[in-house]
Each structure stands twice: as structure tokens, then as C-alpha cells.
């Protein structure tokens, strides 16, 4: 029998050899059983390494080091453990069991030594985990390839034969907590698969290979090392959340310069508008907003276009914004394609890749992870894996590993009512323990939202991610008071602490950056959460509290003095939340370059201070926000002074359903359909380009149709909107079977493009040589390619018009847009639209804008 204690003697792992020469282990914490006697070893085609051991020697050593990562749950990671290495003779081979005892758990792995390389088939692991009899509360995730499922609170009944993903969490009647997971899997030259748990009867879990292996053995080779089997064992949830065991068990990085790695908050247009990445101008607006409010990054999701990628990166970098780019892993799943495409994207200036659709735990796929991560690292790109396996600590090897999915995140609101508050209150203590998670928090416009706005806001602090994606669009964020709390957030934090919480019930998580503290608090059921400020040093501080109003649809903000003796009471609604920012003084909100969409050249006009308010009704909300309800034919008149040129009028409004506005300065008039914000209490913005006649004018704003909006204010912004040339398809010439048709609304479009069908424009007149943005107005029930020939073949471009029906049943009635960047000449230009490899989308028209 061999005993190994952790440095503080809290954890002990005991290895025993029985009469049949089989090895087993047990784990205790503070003298109480955590894992009762369980099996060790594995079977292979070379030798059955589960029995027949003859002990040779032991070695003991101390692991004691600290390290830091560019992003992570805290500033300093401590890797401090006692290590026991037991060497056995097993048949003709030398078998090694390596075990470590940490103050917060234990881990072990298997090795087979050899002086020469030799193939070996690993048939199965005998490893199992027999939980002690007091561990009867379980949080288990039914196994699925994307790890996008809930962690269900359950007991041991009926678990036999069922498969569960890791990490898995267990709670004892005496208060202890245990997590089962693994470490060092996909940075080992494709030597193993990712594993999962299977109920083995009683309180036992066996370790199983990935289902994608379909019962086949793993193709390994000598010398051999298995992944680490990890048992986190803590007294409380704060210790659990703070564990870094799985990172500690991975090899350190060989990277010398990490200055190019930039964690932070990322804007992301996909959640609000799935095809947003098709529009260069939309991505530039997101860059402008990120820079204006002091965020760090932008993620360009699926269906971006290579014709403008470099220009977008250059534009973002000029404002200090990093650019993440989406790719399916299938585009880069060989070393050749990975080097070609990743090299190209890096040369365009991309800073990180969001690589999607792995959804496979096989040994082969583990090799894909490693190959792609290595190529990305060679090109100094940050890593975000989506449709991915669990985090297993490989971020220590690749410090540019910022985040990963493997989580039932907010994207699921696109098609379901999950995630919910119970799930959100569980994952800080399960999935997020083992690594950063790209849940994409803080979205509130979706019809399937089932939490309050403060709950959504708080998720961005409750959850940890090196690339903290914000789901809400810039059009909501600019009008929302909760954005100020997001602006208080930091790219990285020095410390994390659980102030209060229980899986599925509530979570109050503190994150500290120097002498600033942020607290995110969320709950499942309505409750009062009391938070002791005893983490504060001596002195007086100011707390800024962001919380729900009585409806949960608006944010209230209050501030007051606190000390380490203060207890803050938060009365939280069902599925509610709150955020707290604490500092010596409330500093001005961070901001950066204010230009473009966020131009500082603007004037603000409050609706309640309009010169004339005819037929409108003032409203004051519970949070003291003021607006004016625009009933039918109501008019607001503002006295404005402008130059004679187009400028942007930005409406700040709330509306449950769409409405229509008419804007006039007495000479010029514009009418526009305005989208719903989703609620009469959730505000957003909408821009209207207006051709001001100049001088002092009475600007009139009227609601002429649709629902009754609440208008809070308008901004008149001198951000130089560019004129565009719109070319309807009716000006073109058809051939090869293409035809003009009218859609259900009576608008003309072209169908039958592709497979010989063509649309030509013989005379598009432009003022100068150079690059232009061409925006296609189209509809498509499926994604289809389109080629554009300019001036008889002087330039040819190929793009893909993505389906316009989102997650709905395929339909050809929904319009959308896509932009490409093309070179055209001064004077007359010709265009030919075709697809020589299949059918193309239905085209309504083209809009052309100079891009210089």
C-alpha cells in the first residue's frame, strides 16, 4: 500500500495491490472518504495492464511552481503537489502509475516505458470512480458530441449503463464537493480520445472511450502516456471554482512572446442578425461601437467575404480592435488546407479564429484540435473552439487559447427555451470550472428569453471567458443602461471568489482587477441575496448597483458608500440578477476612438423637451427614464441647426411591434419602417439618413403607422453617410432562361440565374476609378454561389449568398443583403451576374457605394 498526501495533508490518495496483483486506489479529504476503493489499469493488445503487476520501485517528488496566462480565472496559477511514481513489471513491459495529490484533489495517469517506438492498441480502460456513500447529489450532463446540454441535478438511481459527459459534479451530505474530469488530451500527438463516464451501478462511474470510436481500440504507441484522470475534491464551491488542476497537469507553453495575445470583450452580430457577417459596412459599425465604448474585439461569424477581410482588419486595428474570424473546422482539417487558409487569413490581419463544428471526441478529432491549434499559434492567432469538446487544461500549452464552447449557450434561444436560469446558475460550478466558456451572454431581445435583463447583464461577470462575447447587438447596447456595467468589466481579472451560491439555485461571483471589484449575481427562484463585503481592504469605497425594476425589463442603478463591514442585500426576482461595481471612486466610463458610427460630432434632443409635442403622451419609467409615446399621427417638433448635407438621425425608442416614421424639415421628407425592439420597455436605436436642407429648421418626427413607440431621444450625427447608387434588376438584360418575376409584395426580382441563366448591366456609370462596395439585395431558401464579372472580365469575383430564412423552414420570400468589394472604373461599367456551377439566389437589385 502506498499513501500520497497533498502539501497541506488535506487530500490523500492511497494505491493498493490486492492478492490477484491488481491495482486500485482511493481518495480521502480531511480523513473522510471521497473515492472508495476503485480500479486502475487498462487492457491492450500487447499486455493486460490490469493485473499481474510486480512492484519494482517508487519515487516521490514535489511539484511546486507558479505561472500566469494572458487570460484565465485569476492572475497567478499555483501548481503545487506531491507526486508518487510507482514502477511495476507487467509481463514483458514496464508499467508506471503516476499520481499527484493537490490540496484540492488528486490525479493519476498510466505510462508504459519503452526505448523504441512500438504500436499498441488500447482496448479499454479499467479505470472507475466509486464515490463515497455520502456523495448522493449529482449534476450530470447526458453525453452529446457538442457538450451543449444541461447539467441535471439528480441522484444515483437508474444511472447504470447511461453515458455522461465530463466534468461531472458530486456533493456530499457532509458538505464536500467532487468533480470528475480529465486533462492533457488533445495536445499529445493524437495519442488518445476524449473520454466520458458511464453509470456502473451503485455509486460507481466507469471511464469510457468516445462513442465515435464505436468499440474499436485506440491506436497508440510506446512509449505511452494516458491522459490524466482528475478528481477535484474541495470543502466548498469557492475552492472548486478556483481549482486549476486540469491546467496544472498540462505541459507548459514553449511560447516566449505572448504580447500579441489580447483577451477582452467582443461584439458579435450573429445572435441578433444571423447574416450580419455578410455586410462589410455592418462589421465596420460594430468596430466603431467597440472602439467608442472601450471594448476590445469583434467576432465576424459565418459567411464573411474575402474581398473585404483585409480592409476590415486594417480598419479595426486603426482603432485598437482585434478581429476574430469564424471558420468551420472542415475547411481546415488537413495540414495543407490549414496552412493555406490560416496563413491567408493571418496575412489579412485576423487576430483569432473561431473554429466550429468539431462535435466529435474521437482520437482522430483530438489530432485535428492539436494540428489546428499549432498552425494558429505559428501564425500568432488566438483560439476559440466551437462545437467543441470539454476544456481539459490545454490552454496552459497554448496561452492563446482564449475560450471554447462545449456549453449550452445563449445561441440556443434561436430555436429553444433553453438555456434557463437553473442552467445558468449551475454552469459556474460545473463547465466553467474546467476552463473558459463561450456561452455568449447578455442578450435580451430574443422571443425565447426567459430571464430578466439584470440576469443577462450579470452573466458577463458570472461566467469566465478570455473572449467574452456579448450577444446583444450594438443597436440595443447603445440604448441600454446595463451597457455601463459591461463597460466597467475588464479584459482579465486578478482574482475570482464565490461569495454565495449553489448549483441550479443562485450564484454570486466576485472578480477583482487591482482595486476594482465586479460582482455578478444571478438566481433561479426569487430570493434575497446578502453579500458580505469582507473582501474589501480597509477604507471607504463606492458601490454602484445595477438591478432589475419590478418588471425585469429595465435596469435601475443606485450607488452608495461601503466598507468591509457592509452587507449588501439584493432582492432578486425569479430568474433575476444584479451587478455591482466597487471602487474607491466611481470613475468615468472607459471609451476609445469615437468616429464613424460612434462619431462624437452629434447633438442630442430629448423627446420630452421637444419644442412641440402634438398628440403625444409623456411617460416616466420606474428607473426615472423618460420618453414620449407617439400615438397615431402624433408629432414631435425639434428646433435644429444643421449644414445642408445628409446626416444621420438616430432614434432611441422602444416598441413592441414594428412602426413607421415620417421625418421632415419642411423641405425634405423621409419615411421609414422601424423594427420592433420587442418590448415597450426595451430600448434600441435605428438610424435614418436625412438630407438636411441646412440652417435652422423645425425637424418634425411623426408616427404614421404601426404600433405605438416610446421615443426617448434623437441624436443628429455628422458622420458623413456615403451616397449610394441603387440599380434595380429591371435595368438589366436577361439571358439563358433567367426571368423577371414579381414576389408576393409586388416587387420585381430575377429568378433562374445560374446554369446558363445570366443578368447583365451594360451601363453603370461611376465617378472615379477605385474600389466599390456592391450590396446584393436577394432572397434564398438555400445558400448558393454567385459570380460577378466586371467590364468583360477585367475583374471577376465569386461569392456565396447565404440562405435568408435563418432557422426556419426553407423559404424564398425573405430578403437579405450581402456585400463584396470590387474594382470598377470611372465612367461606364458593365456587370455580368451568373453561376456556372449551379443555380443562384433570386436577385432584387444592387447598391453600389465608393469604398476609398
PDB file of C-alpha atoms in Angstrom, residues 61 113 127 173 234 282 284 301 310 344 377 391 425 487 538 542 582 595 643 652 730 749 758:
ATOM      1  CA  UNK A  61       8.930  14.278  -5.739  1.00  0.00           C
ATOM      2  CA  UNK A 113       8.020   2.660 -20.871  1.00  0.00           C
ATOM      3  CA  UNK A 127     -10.469   2.965 -14.512  1.00  0.00           C
ATOM      4  CA  UNK A 173     -24.089  15.298   2.931  1.00  0.00           C
ATOM      5  CA  UNK A 234     -12.920  20.561  -2.096  1.00  0.00           C
ATOM      6  CA  UNK A 282     -22.247  46.338 -40.607  1.00  0.00           C
ATOM      7  CA  UNK A 284     -17.398  48.419 -39.509  1.00  0.00           C
ATOM      8  CA  UNK A 301     -19.111  34.991 -37.808  1.00  0.00           C
ATOM      9  CA  UNK A 310      -8.100  42.774 -45.035  1.00  0.00           C
ATOM     10  CA  UNK A 344      -4.090  33.691 -45.804  1.00  0.00           C
ATOM     11  CA  UNK A 377      -0.125  29.513 -32.940  1.00  0.00           C
ATOM     12  CA  UNK A 391     -11.823  22.056 -21.787  1.00  0.00           C
ATOM     13  CA  UNK A 425     -26.883  29.008 -12.002  1.00  0.00           C
ATOM     14  CA  UNK A 487     -18.067  48.883 -19.831  1.00  0.00           C
ATOM     15  CA  UNK A 538      -9.622  48.973   4.982  1.00  0.00           C
ATOM     16  CA  UNK A 542     -18.366  53.299  -3.517  1.00  0.00           C
ATOM     17  CA  UNK A 582     -16.988  48.728  -6.437  1.00  0.00           C
ATOM     18  CA  UNK A 595     -15.714  58.127 -35.069  1.00  0.00           C
ATOM     19  CA  UNK A 643     -25.461  72.112 -42.569  1.00  0.00           C
ATOM     20  CA  UNK A 652     -33.738  55.872 -29.346  1.00  0.00           C
ATOM     21  CA  UNK A 730     -35.299  45.820 -64.119  1.00  0.00           C
ATOM     22  CA  UNK A 749     -36.786  40.143 -58.811  1.00  0.00           C
ATOM     23  CA  UNK A 758     -27.461  35.412 -66.632  1.00  0.00           C
TER      24      UNK A 758
END
